[in-house]
Coordinates of C-alpha atoms and ligand atoms in Angstrom, one line a residue:
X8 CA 0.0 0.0 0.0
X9 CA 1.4 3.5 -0.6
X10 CA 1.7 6.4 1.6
X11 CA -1.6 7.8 0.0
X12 CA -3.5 4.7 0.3
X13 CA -2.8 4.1 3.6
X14 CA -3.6 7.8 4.8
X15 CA -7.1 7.8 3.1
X16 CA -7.5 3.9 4.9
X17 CA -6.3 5.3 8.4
X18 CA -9.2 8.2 7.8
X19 CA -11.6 6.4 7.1
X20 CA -11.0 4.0 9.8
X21 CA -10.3 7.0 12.2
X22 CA -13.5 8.4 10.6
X23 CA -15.7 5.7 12.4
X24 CA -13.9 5.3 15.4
X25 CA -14.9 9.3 15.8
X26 CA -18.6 8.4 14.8
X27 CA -19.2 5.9 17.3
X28 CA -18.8 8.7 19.8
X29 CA -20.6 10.9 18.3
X30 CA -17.5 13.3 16.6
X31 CA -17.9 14.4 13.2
X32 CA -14.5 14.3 11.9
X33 CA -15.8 15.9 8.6
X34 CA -17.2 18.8 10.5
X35 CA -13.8 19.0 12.4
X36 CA -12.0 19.4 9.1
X37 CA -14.2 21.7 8.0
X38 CA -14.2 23.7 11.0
X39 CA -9.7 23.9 10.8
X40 CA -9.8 24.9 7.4
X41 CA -11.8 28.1 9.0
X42 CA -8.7 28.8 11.3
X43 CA -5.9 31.2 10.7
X44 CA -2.7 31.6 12.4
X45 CA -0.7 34.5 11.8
X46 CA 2.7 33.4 11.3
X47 CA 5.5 35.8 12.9
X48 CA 7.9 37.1 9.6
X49 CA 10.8 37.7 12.5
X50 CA 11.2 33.9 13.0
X51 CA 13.0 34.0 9.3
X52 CA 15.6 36.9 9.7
X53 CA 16.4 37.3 13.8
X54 CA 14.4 39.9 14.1
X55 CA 16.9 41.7 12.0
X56 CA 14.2 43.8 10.2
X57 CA 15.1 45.9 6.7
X58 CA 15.3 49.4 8.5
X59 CA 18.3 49.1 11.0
X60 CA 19.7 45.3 10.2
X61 CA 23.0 46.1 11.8
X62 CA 21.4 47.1 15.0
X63 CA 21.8 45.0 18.1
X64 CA 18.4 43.6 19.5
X65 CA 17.3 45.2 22.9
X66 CA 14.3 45.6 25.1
X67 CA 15.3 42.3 26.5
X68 CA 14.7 40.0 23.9
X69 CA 17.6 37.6 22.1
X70 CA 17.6 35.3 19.6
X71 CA 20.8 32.3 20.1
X72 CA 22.2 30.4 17.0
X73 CA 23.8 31.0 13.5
X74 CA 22.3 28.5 11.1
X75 CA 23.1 28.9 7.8
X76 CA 21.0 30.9 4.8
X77 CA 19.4 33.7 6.8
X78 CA 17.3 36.0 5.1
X79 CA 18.6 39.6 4.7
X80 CA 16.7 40.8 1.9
X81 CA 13.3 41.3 1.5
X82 CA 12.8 39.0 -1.7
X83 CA 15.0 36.9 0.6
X84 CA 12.4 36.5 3.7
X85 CA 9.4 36.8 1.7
X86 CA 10.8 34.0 -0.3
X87 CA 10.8 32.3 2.8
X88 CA 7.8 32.7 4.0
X89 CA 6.0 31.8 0.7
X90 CA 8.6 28.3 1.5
X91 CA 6.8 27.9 4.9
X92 CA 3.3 28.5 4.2
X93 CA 3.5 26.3 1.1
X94 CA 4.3 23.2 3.8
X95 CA 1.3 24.5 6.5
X96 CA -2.4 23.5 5.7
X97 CA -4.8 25.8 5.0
X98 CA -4.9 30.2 4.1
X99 CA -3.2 31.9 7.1
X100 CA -2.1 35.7 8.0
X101 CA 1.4 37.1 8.5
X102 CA 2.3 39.1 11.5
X103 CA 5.2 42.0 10.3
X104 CA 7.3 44.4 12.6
X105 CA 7.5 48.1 11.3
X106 CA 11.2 47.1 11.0
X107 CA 10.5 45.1 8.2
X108 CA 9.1 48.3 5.9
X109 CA 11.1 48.5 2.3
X110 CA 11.5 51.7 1.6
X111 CA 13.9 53.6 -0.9
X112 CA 15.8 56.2 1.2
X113 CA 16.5 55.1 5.1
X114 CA 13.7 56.0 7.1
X115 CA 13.1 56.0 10.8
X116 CA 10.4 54.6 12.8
X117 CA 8.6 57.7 13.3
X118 CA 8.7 58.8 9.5
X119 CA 6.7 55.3 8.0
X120 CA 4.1 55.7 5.8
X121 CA 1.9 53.2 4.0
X122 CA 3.3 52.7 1.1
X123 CA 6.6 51.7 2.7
X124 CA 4.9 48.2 2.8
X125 CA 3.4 48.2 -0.3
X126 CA 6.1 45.5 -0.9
X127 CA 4.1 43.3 1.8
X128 CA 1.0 44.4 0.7
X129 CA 1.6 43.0 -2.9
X130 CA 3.3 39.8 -2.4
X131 CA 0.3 39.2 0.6
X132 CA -1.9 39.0 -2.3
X133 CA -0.2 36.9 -4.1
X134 CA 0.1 34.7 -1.8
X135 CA -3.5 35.2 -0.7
X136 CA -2.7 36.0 3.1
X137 CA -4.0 38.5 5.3
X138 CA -1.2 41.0 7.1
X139 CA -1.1 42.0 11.0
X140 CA 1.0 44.5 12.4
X141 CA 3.4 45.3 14.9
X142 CA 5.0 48.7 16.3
X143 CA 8.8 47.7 16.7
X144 CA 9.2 49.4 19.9
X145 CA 13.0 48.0 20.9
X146 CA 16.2 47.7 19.1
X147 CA 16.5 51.5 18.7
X148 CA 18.2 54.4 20.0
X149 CA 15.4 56.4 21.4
X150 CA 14.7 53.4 24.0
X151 CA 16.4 55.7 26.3
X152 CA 17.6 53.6 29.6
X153 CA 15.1 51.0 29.0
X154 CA 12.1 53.4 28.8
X155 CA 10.2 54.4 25.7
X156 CA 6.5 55.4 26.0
X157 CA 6.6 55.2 29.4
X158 CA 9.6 57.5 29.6
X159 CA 9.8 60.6 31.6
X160 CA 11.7 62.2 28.8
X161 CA 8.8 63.9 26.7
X162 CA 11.0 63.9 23.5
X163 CA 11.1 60.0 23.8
X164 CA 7.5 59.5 24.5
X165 CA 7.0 61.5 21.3
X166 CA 9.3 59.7 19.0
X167 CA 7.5 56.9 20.3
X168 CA 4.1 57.8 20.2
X169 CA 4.6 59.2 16.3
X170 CA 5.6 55.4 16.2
X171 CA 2.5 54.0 17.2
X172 CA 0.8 56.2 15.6
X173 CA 2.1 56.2 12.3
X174 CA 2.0 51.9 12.7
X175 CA -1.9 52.2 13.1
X176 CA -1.8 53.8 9.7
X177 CA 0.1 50.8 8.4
X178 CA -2.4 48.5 10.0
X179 CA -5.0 50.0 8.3
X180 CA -3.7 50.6 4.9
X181 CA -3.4 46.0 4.9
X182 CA -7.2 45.9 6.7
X183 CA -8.2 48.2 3.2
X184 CA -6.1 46.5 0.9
X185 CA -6.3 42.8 1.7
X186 CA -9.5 43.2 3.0
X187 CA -9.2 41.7 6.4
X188 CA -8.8 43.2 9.5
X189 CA -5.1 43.8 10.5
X190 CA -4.4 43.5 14.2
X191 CA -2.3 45.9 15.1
X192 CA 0.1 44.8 18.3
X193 CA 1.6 47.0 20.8
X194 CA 4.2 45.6 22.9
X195 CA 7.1 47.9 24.7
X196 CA 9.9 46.8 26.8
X197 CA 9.5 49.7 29.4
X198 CA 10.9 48.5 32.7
X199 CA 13.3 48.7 35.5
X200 CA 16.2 46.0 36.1
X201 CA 16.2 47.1 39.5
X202 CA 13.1 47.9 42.9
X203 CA 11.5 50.9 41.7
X204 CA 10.2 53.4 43.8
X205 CA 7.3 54.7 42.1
X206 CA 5.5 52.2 40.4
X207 CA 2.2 54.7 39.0
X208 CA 3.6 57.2 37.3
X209 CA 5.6 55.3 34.3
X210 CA 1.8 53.2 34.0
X211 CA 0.3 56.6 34.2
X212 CA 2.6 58.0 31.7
X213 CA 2.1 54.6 29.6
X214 CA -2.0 55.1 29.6
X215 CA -1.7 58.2 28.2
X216 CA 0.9 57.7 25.5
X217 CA -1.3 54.7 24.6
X218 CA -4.4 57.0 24.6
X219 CA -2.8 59.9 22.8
X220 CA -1.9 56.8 19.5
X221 CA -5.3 55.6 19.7
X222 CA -7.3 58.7 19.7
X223 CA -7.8 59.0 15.8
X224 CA -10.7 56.8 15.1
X225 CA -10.5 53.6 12.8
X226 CA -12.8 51.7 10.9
X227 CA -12.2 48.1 13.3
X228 CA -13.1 46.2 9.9
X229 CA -10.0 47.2 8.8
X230 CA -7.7 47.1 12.0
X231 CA -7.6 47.1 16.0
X232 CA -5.0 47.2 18.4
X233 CA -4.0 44.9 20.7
X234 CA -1.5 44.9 24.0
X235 CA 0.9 42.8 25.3
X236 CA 1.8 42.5 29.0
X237 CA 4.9 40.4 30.3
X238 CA 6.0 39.5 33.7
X239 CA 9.6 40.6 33.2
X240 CA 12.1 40.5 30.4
X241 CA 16.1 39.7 30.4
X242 CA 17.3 43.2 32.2
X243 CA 14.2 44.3 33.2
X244 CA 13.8 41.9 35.9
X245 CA 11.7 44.1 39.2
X246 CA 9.4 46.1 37.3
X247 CA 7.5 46.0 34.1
X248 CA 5.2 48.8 33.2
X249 CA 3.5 47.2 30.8
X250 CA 2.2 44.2 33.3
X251 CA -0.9 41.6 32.5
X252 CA -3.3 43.7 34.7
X253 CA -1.9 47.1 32.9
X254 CA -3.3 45.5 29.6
X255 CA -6.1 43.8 30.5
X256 CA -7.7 46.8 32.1
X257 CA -6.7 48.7 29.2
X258 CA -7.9 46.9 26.5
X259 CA -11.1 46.4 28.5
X260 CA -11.9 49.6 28.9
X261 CA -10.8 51.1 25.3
X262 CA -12.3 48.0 23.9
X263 CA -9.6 46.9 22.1
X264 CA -7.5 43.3 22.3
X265 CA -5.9 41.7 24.8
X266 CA -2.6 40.1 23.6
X267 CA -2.0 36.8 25.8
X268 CA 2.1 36.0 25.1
X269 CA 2.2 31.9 26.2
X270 CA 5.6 32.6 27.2
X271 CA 5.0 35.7 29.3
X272 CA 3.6 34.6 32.7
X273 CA 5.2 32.2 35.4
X274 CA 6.0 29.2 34.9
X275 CA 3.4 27.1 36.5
X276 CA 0.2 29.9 35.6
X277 CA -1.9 28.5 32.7
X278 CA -2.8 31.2 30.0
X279 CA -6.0 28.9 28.7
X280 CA -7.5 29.2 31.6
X281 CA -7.2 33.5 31.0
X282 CA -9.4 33.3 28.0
X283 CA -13.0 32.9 29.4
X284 CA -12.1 34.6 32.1
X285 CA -11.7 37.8 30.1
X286 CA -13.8 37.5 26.7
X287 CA -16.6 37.6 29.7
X288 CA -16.4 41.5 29.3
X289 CA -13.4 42.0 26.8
X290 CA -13.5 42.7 22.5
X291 CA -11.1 40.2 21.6
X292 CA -7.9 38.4 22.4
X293 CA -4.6 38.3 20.1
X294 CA -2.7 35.3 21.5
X295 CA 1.2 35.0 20.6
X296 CA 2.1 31.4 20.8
X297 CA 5.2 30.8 22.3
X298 CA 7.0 28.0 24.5
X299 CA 8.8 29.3 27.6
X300 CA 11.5 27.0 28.6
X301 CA 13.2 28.4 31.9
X302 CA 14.2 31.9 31.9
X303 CA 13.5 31.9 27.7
X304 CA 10.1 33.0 26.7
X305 CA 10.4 32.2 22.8
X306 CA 11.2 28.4 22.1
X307 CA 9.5 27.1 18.7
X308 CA 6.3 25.6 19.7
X309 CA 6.2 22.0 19.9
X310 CA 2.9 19.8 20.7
X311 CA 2.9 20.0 24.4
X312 CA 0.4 20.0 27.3
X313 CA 0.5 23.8 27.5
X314 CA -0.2 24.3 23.4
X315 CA -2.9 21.8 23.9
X316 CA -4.5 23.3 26.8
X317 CA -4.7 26.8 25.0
X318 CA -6.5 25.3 21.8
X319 CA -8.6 22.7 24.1
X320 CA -9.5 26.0 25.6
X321 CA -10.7 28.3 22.7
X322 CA -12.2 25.3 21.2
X323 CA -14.3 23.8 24.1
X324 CA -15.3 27.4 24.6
X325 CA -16.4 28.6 21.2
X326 CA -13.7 31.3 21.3
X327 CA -12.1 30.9 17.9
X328 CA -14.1 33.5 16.4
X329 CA -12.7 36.0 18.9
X330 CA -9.4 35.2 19.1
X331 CA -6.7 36.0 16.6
X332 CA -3.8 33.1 16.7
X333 CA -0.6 34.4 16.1
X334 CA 2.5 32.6 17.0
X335 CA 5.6 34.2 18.4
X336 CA 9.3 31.9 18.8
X337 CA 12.7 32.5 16.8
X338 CA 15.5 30.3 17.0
X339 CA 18.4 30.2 15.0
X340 CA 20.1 26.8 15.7
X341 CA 17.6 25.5 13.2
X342 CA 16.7 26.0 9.9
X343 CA 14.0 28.6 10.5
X344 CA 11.6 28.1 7.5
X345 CA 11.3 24.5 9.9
X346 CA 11.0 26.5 12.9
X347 CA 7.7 28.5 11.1
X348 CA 6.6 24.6 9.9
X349 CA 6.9 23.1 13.0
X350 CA 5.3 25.6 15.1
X351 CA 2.0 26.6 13.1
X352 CA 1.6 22.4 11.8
X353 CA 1.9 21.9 16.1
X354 CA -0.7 24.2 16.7
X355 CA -3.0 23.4 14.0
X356 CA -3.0 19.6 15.1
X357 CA -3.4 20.9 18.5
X358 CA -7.0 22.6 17.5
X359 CA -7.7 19.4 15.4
X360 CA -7.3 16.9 18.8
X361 CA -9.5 19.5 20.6
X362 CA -12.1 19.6 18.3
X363 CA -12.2 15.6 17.6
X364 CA -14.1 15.2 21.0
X365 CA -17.8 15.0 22.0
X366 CA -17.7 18.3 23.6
X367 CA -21.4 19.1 24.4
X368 CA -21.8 15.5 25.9
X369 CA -19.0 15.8 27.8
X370 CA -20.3 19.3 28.8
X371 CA -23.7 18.0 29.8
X372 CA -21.8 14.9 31.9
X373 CA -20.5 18.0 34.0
X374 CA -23.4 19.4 34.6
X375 CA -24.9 16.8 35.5
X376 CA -21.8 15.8 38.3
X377 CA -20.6 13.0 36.2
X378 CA -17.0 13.9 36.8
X379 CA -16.4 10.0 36.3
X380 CA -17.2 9.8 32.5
X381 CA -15.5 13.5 32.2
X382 CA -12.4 11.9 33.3
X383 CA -13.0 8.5 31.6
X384 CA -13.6 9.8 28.3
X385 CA -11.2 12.6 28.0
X386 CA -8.3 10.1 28.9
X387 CA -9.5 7.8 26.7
X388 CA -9.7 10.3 23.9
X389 CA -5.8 10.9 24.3
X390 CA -5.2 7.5 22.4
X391 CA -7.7 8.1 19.6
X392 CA -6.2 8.0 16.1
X393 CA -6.6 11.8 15.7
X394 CA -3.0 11.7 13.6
X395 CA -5.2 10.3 10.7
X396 CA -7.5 13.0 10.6
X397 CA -4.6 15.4 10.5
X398 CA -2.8 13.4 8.1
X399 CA -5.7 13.9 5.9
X400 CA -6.2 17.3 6.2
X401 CA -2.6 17.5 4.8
X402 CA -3.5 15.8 1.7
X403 CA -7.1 17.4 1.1
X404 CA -5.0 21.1 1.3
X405 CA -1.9 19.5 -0.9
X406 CA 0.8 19.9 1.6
X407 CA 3.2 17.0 2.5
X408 CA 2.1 14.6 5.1
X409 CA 3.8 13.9 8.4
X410 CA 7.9 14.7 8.2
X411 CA 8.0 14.3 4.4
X412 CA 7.8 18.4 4.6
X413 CA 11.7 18.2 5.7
X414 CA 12.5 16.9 2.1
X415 CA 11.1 20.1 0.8
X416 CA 13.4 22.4 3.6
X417 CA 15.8 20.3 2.5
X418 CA 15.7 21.0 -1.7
X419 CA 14.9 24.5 -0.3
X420 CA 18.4 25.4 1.9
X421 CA 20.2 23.3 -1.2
X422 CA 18.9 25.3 -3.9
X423 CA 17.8 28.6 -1.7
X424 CA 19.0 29.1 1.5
X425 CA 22.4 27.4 1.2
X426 CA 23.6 29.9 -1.7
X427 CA 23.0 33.0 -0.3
Ligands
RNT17 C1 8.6 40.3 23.5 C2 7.2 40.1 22.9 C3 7.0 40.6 21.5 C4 8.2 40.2 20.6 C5 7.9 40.5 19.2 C6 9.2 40.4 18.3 O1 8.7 39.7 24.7 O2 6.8 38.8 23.0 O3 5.8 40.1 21.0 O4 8.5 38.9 20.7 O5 7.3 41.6 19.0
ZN18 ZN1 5.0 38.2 22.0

């Protein structure tokens, strides 16, 4: 039997192992079609960007390893990325830094416009992907002594606020042109590495920076911001300005997104079980899926209990349609077109295993106190073949199944990567 035989046997097999517990795996592969993720570009270059490649990464964040064939170029990282999303399932969104703009004379972050994307904009539709954004708020001279919209210099809240202002535009401009909303993402690396002695006034001074970018109205059908918090980064190790509660009060009362970063909280809290919690009274959430591994927020994300307790999460809760997946890892010891592969294929067969259950039965056996078939079922669930179902999903959207991708990365760094 070949490979493709034995996939569309396994299905159907799996197919009625499902129905006999009432799980439509059809429905289920319908329903993950419907799901985007919104692949990070930085993963491909080291956050490197096109404005200020040379420029050492601050604000706390590091990426370790020199693998060969790293993107410099834009035609180089878009190439890339087309290489990546060719190997995931299904139509997906990119997430881009304002560091990534092309433009044709040097430019600095508080001088983008539009059109310095239209690059993005162009091969996005070729490529039939939606774009999000992101303020690039680090690696920069103005973050002056680890501060930037929180700082108590005015002239570096300013040059930092133009920033966000000016990335909102961007945002926009890819909600009008690809005609999908673009979430815009703020993240800043405002802290102290030391105990602070006023804690308020940097938040204060953060609110109203925040405030003053997002005071111009937006159509949301075209883009919406979202903020992330983070318990500390490396330097910044007392004090972060821009903490979960920060963020979560802000974005529920402006009524914009919450950004939950997987690798942002400590190590024992469980993001998934933040979500409910706060689409209760919250717009949205933007999630940046990530694996912490000790002191490291940003390993590639592998199928572990913590990915699948996010996705069992938003699934079992009906939260897809308010949550905006967007993954956020680099690493540089391995190829990183794999790294992008690995990650989104992990978190795509994650949503598939949570979907693959009998969720409203298993929600009435709770109700009704039957905490014995809860447990029962859900264990026994763990060793269905839900491996065929995903296998198939590779083949209905023409993408290799299981590890044959790796042939493809490795024609790709022969041909591509390995020349540069
Ligand atoms: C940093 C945040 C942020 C960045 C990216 C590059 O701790 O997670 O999202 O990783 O913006
Ligand atoms: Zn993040």
């Amino acid at each position: 039997m070949n490979k493709e035989e034995n996939v569309k046997k396994s299905y159907e097999l799996a197919k009625e192992r499902y129905a006999a517990l009432g799980v439509d795996t059809e429905k289920a592969l319908e329903d993950l079609a419907k799901v985007k993720l919104s692949i990070h570009c930085w993963q491909g270059d080291d956050i490197h960007g096109f404005l200020f490649p040379n420029q050492e990464l601050t604000g706390g964040i590091g990426v370790s390893g020199n693998y060969p064939g790293l993107a410099t170029t834009p035609d180089q990282l878009s190439s890339d990325l087309s290489e990546g999303l060719s190997l995931i399932p299904g139509k997906h969104k990119v997430q881009l830094h304002a560091t990534y703009a092309v433009t044709d004379k040097p430019k600095d972050l508080d001088e983008l416009e539009p059109e310095d994307f239209k690059y993005w904009v162009d091969w996005a539709k070729k490529e039939g992907v939606g774009l999000d954004m992101n303020g690039t708020f680090f690696s920069h001279p103005m973050l002056k002594d680890g501060f930037t919209l929180a700082s108590p210099d005015k002239n570096v809240r300013d040059f930092w606020i133009e920033h966000g202002k000016r990335s909102r535009r961007i945002a926009e401009y890819f909600g009008k042109e690809l005609g999908q909303q673009s979430v815009n993402n703020f993240w800043v690396p405002d802290g102290y590495k030391d105990n602070p002695i006023d804690k308020i006034s940097p938040r204060r001074r953060l609110m109203a920076s925040l405030d003053e970018i997002i005071k111009e109205p937006m159509d949301e059908k075209n883009t919406i911001e979202a903020f992330e918090g983070k318990l500390f980064g490396t330097g910044v190790e007392s004090y972060t300005v821009g903490s979960h509660e920060f963020y979560e009060n802000y974005a529920l009362t402006r009524q914009k997104l919450w950004t939950i970063d997987a690798g942002h909280f400590h190590p024992t809290e469980d993001v998934s079980d933040k979500f409910s919690a706060f689409l209760l009274f919250g717009k949205g959430l933007m999630l940046h899926v990530s694996r912490p591994v000790r002191w490291d927020s940003d390993h590639v994300v592998i199928f572990d209990d913590a990915l699948i307790r996010i996705m069992r999460s938003l699934v079992r809760d009906d939260l897809l349609g308010r949550t905006n997946i967007g993954l956020d890892f680099f690493d540089a010891t391995i190829n990183r077109v794999s790294a992008w592969v690995v990650g989104a294929r992990a978190s795509q067969k994650a949503i598939l295993q949570a979907m693959l259950a009998p969720i409203d039965d298993l929600k009435k056996a709770e109700e009704q106190g039957d905490y014995t078939k809860r447990l029962a079922v859900t264990e026994e669930l763990k060793s269905y073949p839900f491996g065929a179902v995903w296998d198939e999903f590779c083949v209905r959207n023409n993408v290799p199944v299981g590890e044959d991708w790796l042939d493809n990365i490795k024609d790709y760094e022969n041909n591509v990567q390995f020349k540069r």
